[in-house]
Each structure stands twice: as structure tokens, then as C-alpha cells.
Coordinates of C-alpha atoms and ligand atoms in Angstrom, one line a residue:
M205 CA -129.8 115.2 -69.0
Q206 CA -130.5 116.3 -65.4
K207 CA -128.6 114.5 -62.6
L208 CA -131.0 114.0 -59.8
E209 CA -130.8 112.4 -56.3
Q210 CA -128.1 109.8 -55.4
L211 CA -129.6 106.3 -55.7
Y212 CA -126.7 104.3 -54.1
E213 CA -123.1 104.6 -53.0
G214 CA -120.8 101.5 -53.6
K215 CA -117.2 100.9 -52.7
A216 CA -115.9 102.5 -55.8
K217 CA -118.8 104.3 -57.5
K218 CA -122.0 106.3 -56.8
V219 CA -125.1 106.0 -58.9
F220 CA -127.5 108.8 -59.4
K221 CA -131.1 108.9 -60.8
T222 CA -131.7 111.2 -63.9
D223 CA -134.8 112.8 -65.4
D224 CA -135.1 109.8 -67.7
P225 CA -136.3 106.9 -65.8
E226 CA -134.3 104.5 -68.0
R227 CA -131.0 106.2 -67.5
Y228 CA -128.6 106.6 -64.5
I229 CA -125.4 108.5 -64.1
V230 CA -122.3 106.7 -62.5
S231 CA -119.6 108.5 -60.8
Y232 CA -116.2 106.8 -60.3
K233 CA -114.4 107.6 -56.8
D234 CA -110.7 107.2 -55.9
D235 CA -111.8 105.0 -53.0
A236 CA -110.3 101.6 -53.0
T237 CA -111.4 98.5 -50.7
A238 CA -110.1 95.0 -50.6
L239 CA -110.3 92.0 -48.3
N240 CA -114.2 92.3 -48.4
G241 CA -114.0 95.8 -47.1
L242 CA -111.5 95.4 -44.1
K243 CA -108.7 97.3 -46.1
R244 CA -109.7 100.8 -47.2
G245 CA -107.8 103.6 -48.9
T246 CA -107.4 105.9 -51.9
I247 CA -105.6 105.6 -55.2
V248 CA -105.5 109.1 -56.5
G249 CA -106.8 109.5 -60.1
K250 CA -108.2 106.0 -60.1
G251 CA -111.9 107.1 -60.7
V252 CA -110.7 109.0 -63.9
V253 CA -108.7 106.1 -65.3
N254 CA -111.5 103.6 -64.5
N255 CA -114.4 105.7 -65.9
R256 CA -112.3 106.4 -69.2
M257 CA -111.1 102.8 -69.6
T258 CA -114.5 101.1 -69.1
N259 CA -116.1 103.4 -71.6
H260 CA -113.4 102.8 -74.0
M261 CA -113.7 99.1 -73.7
M262 CA -117.5 99.2 -73.5
R263 CA -117.6 101.1 -76.9
L264 CA -115.2 98.5 -78.4
L265 CA -117.3 95.7 -77.1
E266 CA -120.5 97.1 -78.5
Q267 CA -118.7 97.1 -82.0
Q268 CA -117.9 93.3 -81.4
G269 CA -121.7 92.8 -80.8
I270 CA -121.6 92.5 -77.1
P271 CA -124.7 94.6 -75.7
T272 CA -123.5 96.7 -72.7
H273 CA -125.1 99.4 -70.4
Y274 CA -122.9 102.2 -71.9
V275 CA -124.6 105.3 -73.2
Q276 CA -122.4 108.5 -72.9
E277 CA -119.3 109.7 -71.3
L278 CA -120.2 113.0 -69.4
N279 CA -116.9 114.1 -68.1
D280 CA -113.7 112.5 -66.5
R281 CA -115.6 110.6 -63.8
E282 CA -119.3 110.5 -64.8
T283 CA -121.0 108.4 -67.4
V284 CA -124.7 107.9 -68.4
V285 CA -125.7 104.2 -68.3
K286 CA -128.7 102.3 -69.0
K287 CA -130.9 101.5 -65.9
V288 CA -130.4 97.6 -65.3
S289 CA -131.1 95.3 -62.4
I290 CA -127.8 93.8 -61.6
I291 CA -127.7 89.9 -61.6
P292 CA -126.0 89.3 -58.3
L293 CA -123.0 87.3 -59.7
E294 CA -119.3 88.2 -60.3
V295 CA -118.4 86.4 -63.5
V296 CA -114.5 85.7 -63.2
V297 CA -112.6 84.7 -66.3
R298 CA -109.0 83.6 -65.9
N299 CA -106.3 82.9 -68.4
F300 CA -103.5 82.6 -66.0
A301 CA -103.4 81.4 -62.2
A302 CA -103.4 84.3 -59.7
G303 CA -105.0 85.4 -56.5
S304 CA -107.6 83.1 -54.8
L305 CA -107.3 80.5 -57.8
A306 CA -103.6 80.2 -57.2
T307 CA -104.2 79.6 -53.5
R308 CA -107.1 77.1 -54.1
L309 CA -105.4 75.0 -56.5
G310 CA -101.7 75.4 -55.3
L311 CA -100.5 76.9 -58.6
E312 CA -97.8 79.3 -58.9
E313 CA -99.1 82.8 -60.0
G314 CA -98.6 83.3 -63.7
T315 CA -99.1 79.6 -64.5
K316 CA -101.0 79.5 -67.9
M317 CA -104.3 77.8 -67.7
Q318 CA -105.0 75.3 -70.8
C319 CA -108.1 77.0 -71.5
P320 CA -110.0 80.0 -69.9
V321 CA -111.6 79.2 -66.6
L322 CA -115.1 80.6 -65.9
E323 CA -116.1 81.2 -62.2
F324 CA -119.1 82.6 -60.4
C325 CA -119.3 84.3 -57.1
Y326 CA -122.6 85.2 -55.4
K327 CA -122.4 89.1 -54.7
N328 CA -123.1 89.2 -51.0
D329 CA -120.8 91.3 -48.5
A330 CA -122.3 89.5 -45.5
L331 CA -121.2 86.2 -46.9
A332 CA -118.0 87.5 -48.5
D333 CA -119.0 86.6 -52.0
P334 CA -118.9 82.8 -51.9
M335 CA -118.2 80.8 -55.0
V336 CA -121.3 79.2 -56.7
N337 CA -121.8 77.0 -59.7
E338 CA -124.4 77.0 -62.4
Y339 CA -126.8 74.7 -60.3
H340 CA -126.7 77.1 -57.4
I341 CA -127.3 80.1 -59.8
M342 CA -130.4 78.3 -61.3
A343 CA -131.7 77.0 -58.0
M344 CA -131.5 80.6 -56.3
G345 CA -133.3 81.9 -59.4
F346 CA -130.5 84.4 -60.3
A347 CA -130.5 83.2 -64.0
T348 CA -132.2 80.5 -66.2
R349 CA -130.2 77.9 -68.2
E350 CA -130.5 80.1 -71.4
E351 CA -129.5 83.3 -69.4
L352 CA -126.5 81.4 -68.2
D353 CA -125.5 80.2 -71.5
R354 CA -125.7 83.7 -72.9
I355 CA -123.7 85.2 -70.0
C356 CA -121.0 82.5 -70.4
G357 CA -120.9 82.9 -74.2
Y358 CA -120.5 86.7 -73.7
A359 CA -117.9 86.4 -71.0
L360 CA -115.7 84.1 -73.2
K361 CA -116.1 86.4 -76.2
I362 CA -115.2 89.3 -74.1
N363 CA -112.1 87.4 -72.9
E364 CA -111.0 86.7 -76.5
F365 CA -111.4 90.5 -77.6
L366 CA -109.8 91.9 -74.4
Q367 CA -107.0 89.5 -74.4
S368 CA -106.0 90.4 -78.1
Y369 CA -106.7 94.1 -77.5
L370 CA -104.7 94.4 -74.4
K371 CA -101.7 92.4 -76.0
G372 CA -101.4 95.2 -78.4
C373 CA -100.7 97.4 -75.4
N374 CA -98.0 95.0 -74.2
L375 CA -100.2 93.9 -71.4
D376 CA -101.4 90.4 -70.4
L377 CA -104.9 89.7 -69.2
I378 CA -104.4 87.4 -66.3
D379 CA -108.0 87.4 -65.1
F380 CA -110.8 89.7 -64.7
K381 CA -114.4 90.1 -63.2
L382 CA -117.5 91.1 -65.2
E383 CA -121.0 91.8 -64.1
F384 CA -124.3 91.7 -66.0
G385 CA -127.6 93.4 -65.8
K386 CA -131.1 93.1 -67.2
L387 CA -132.9 95.8 -68.9
S388 CA -136.6 96.2 -68.3
D389 CA -137.4 94.0 -71.3
G390 CA -135.1 91.2 -70.0
T391 CA -132.3 91.7 -72.3
I392 CA -129.0 90.9 -70.6
V393 CA -126.3 93.6 -71.0
L394 CA -122.7 93.9 -69.8
A395 CA -122.6 96.4 -66.8
D396 CA -120.3 97.6 -64.1
E397 CA -116.7 98.3 -65.0
I398 CA -113.7 96.9 -67.0
S399 CA -110.6 98.6 -65.2
P400 CA -107.4 97.9 -63.5
D401 CA -109.6 97.4 -60.2
T402 CA -111.4 94.5 -62.0
C403 CA -108.7 93.2 -64.3
R404 CA -105.1 91.8 -63.4
L405 CA -102.9 93.1 -66.1
W406 CA -99.2 92.2 -66.2
D407 CA -96.6 94.0 -68.5
S408 CA -96.1 91.4 -71.1
T409 CA -92.3 92.1 -71.1
T410 CA -91.5 92.7 -67.4
H411 CA -94.4 90.8 -65.8
N412 CA -94.9 93.8 -63.5
H413 CA -98.3 94.1 -62.0
M414 CA -100.2 97.1 -63.5
D415 CA -103.4 96.9 -61.5
K416 CA -105.1 97.0 -58.1
D417 CA -103.0 94.1 -56.6
L418 CA -100.2 96.9 -56.3
W419 CA -102.4 98.6 -53.7
R420 CA -104.0 95.4 -52.3
R421 CA -100.5 94.0 -51.7
D422 CA -98.9 97.3 -50.6
M423 CA -96.3 97.1 -53.4
G424 CA -96.4 100.6 -54.2
G425 CA -96.7 102.5 -57.5
A426 CA -100.5 102.0 -58.0
E427 CA -101.4 105.5 -59.1
E428 CA -98.5 105.5 -61.8
A429 CA -99.6 102.0 -63.1
Y430 CA -103.3 103.1 -63.5
Q431 CA -102.1 106.1 -65.5
E432 CA -99.8 104.0 -67.6
V433 CA -102.5 101.6 -68.5
L434 CA -104.7 104.5 -69.6
K435 CA -102.0 105.8 -71.7
R436 CA -101.2 102.6 -73.4
L437 CA -104.9 102.1 -74.3
M438 CA -105.8 105.6 -75.2
G439 CA -102.5 106.6 -76.8
E440 CA -102.4 109.9 -74.9
N441 CA -103.5 110.8 -71.4
Ligands
UDP17 N1 -112.3 90.9 -58.5 C1 -113.0 92.0 -58.6 N2 -113.9 92.1 -57.5 C2 -114.0 91.2 -56.5 C3 -113.2 90.0 -56.5 C4 -112.3 89.9 -57.7 O1 -113.0 92.8 -59.5 O2 -114.8 91.4 -55.6 C5 -111.4 90.5 -59.7 C6 -109.9 90.7 -59.3 O3 -109.5 92.0 -59.6 C7 -109.3 89.6 -60.2 C8 -110.3 88.6 -60.5 O4 -111.5 89.1 -60.1 O5 -108.9 90.2 -61.7 C9 -110.2 87.3 -59.6 O6 -110.0 87.7 -58.3 P1 -109.7 86.6 -57.2 O7 -110.9 85.6 -57.2 O8 -108.4 85.9 -57.7 O9 -109.7 87.4 -55.9 P2 -108.6 88.2 -55.1 O10 -107.3 87.5 -55.3 O11 -108.7 89.5 -55.9 O12 -109.2 88.1 -53.8

């Protein structure tokens, strides 16, 4: 497969066309942003960790019956994915209170939620990704009732699988963000990434943060934590 011109450059990834109109190549960068782009920097080695962790998770999720955009890992930073049109939603699943939920509801970070919490944000930088509910999503034409039911079903199933898989790596899945896309025939598939950029992961024993919060909150040790997460997931590095 031949890599052709760059289609798009996002905050953490670049997307390239290929000689197959139904396939793109994504390339993961070490660039990090937070606070809706106000904070910018680099987490050395992050692109490799996020590429390899995402692909590992997507392969496992496919085995669990979740359709994904994953096709083939090309190298440490680059992966072939199916062409999708991204549904402009961030689908957030939360098992413990943290971040914006802890702030909004006045909960201490780490408080166990009595059931998983699903939230949606409209992906729009100019509006700072406002939270929306299912009615907004249908009224804006982003998804139908049936598509939303499918997305919610997938998100909860992904949560069940990831939680138990990560527990085996001595990591607690606090919360995470998913994005879904549509293939040209309308099939909804999991897209984007599953990585320490998009998941809050705490060491189950020490409760140390092992994710992007280390960088967002200037706590230090992000590079080492990303490598450690990959090592725990893959057995080696
Ligand atoms: N998240 C993300 N991208 C975003 C916003 C959130 O990947 O643009 C992830 C974040 O890493 C966390 C979860 O979604 O795992 C919930 O984030 P939250 O709403 O608490 O926002 P934050 O505290 O990161 O601003």
C-alpha cells in the first residue's frame, strides 16, 4: 500500500490518503495538547506507545465482536485504518469520578460510581467540546436513535472488556473517551485511539496516575508512565 498526500493534521495524529480509496494511514505524533489547545508540548515516545496500545486493544476488541477501523500496523508510529466519516462526538465512559465530572458534581477524584456513566461531547474546538445529551445528538442529525443505541451498547461492552483486561495489568480504568465512525455502507465502527492520552489509568496498588494527567497537571514522569503502561499490556517493550 502506498502512502499518498496528507489529508489532515490533528493535535496528536496525521492522516494520509493511500492508493486504496477505502484505506487511510494514521501517523501518531509525540505532540500533546490540553485545555482545548491552550497548553502544548511533547511527551517523548508517546506516538509509539499510543499507536501500539491502540492497535493491541482494537485487535482484542474485534475478537470480542466490536467492529473497529483497524486494518494493519505498518511500523511503530503508522497504521492502516478503514476510511470512515467520524461522528462528531466524544463518547466518555466513567467508572470512577475524575476530571470534569469530579468538578461538576463535587466528588473527590477516585470516588467509585455505582454504575458506569456515559457522557457525550460535541467535537467542536470553537465551542470547546460542549456536553450534549441524546436529544441534542438526534436533533443535530449526528446519529439516529438506532445508531445511538448501537454506540451506547458498544461503549459499555468496550468498558467491560477494557476494565477487566487492564485489571490484569494492575491498572484501574477510571474513565476514557471513544470516537466512532461510519464506513461508506453506514456500518458504525470504533475509530480514533485507546491510549494513555484518552484513558485515565491508575495503578491499582499505588493509585498513581499512569496517563496524560501527569503532563496536563505538570506532575512529571509522563514519558516513563506511558512506557510502563505499554510494557504491562504487551509483556515487553
Ligand atoms: N478525554 C479525551 N479527549 C478530550 C477530553 C477528554 O481523550 O478532548 C478523555 C480524558 O482523557 C478522560 C476522559 O476523556 O479519560 C474524561 O475527561 P474529562 O471530561 O474529565 O475532561 P478533562 O478532565 O480531561 O478535561
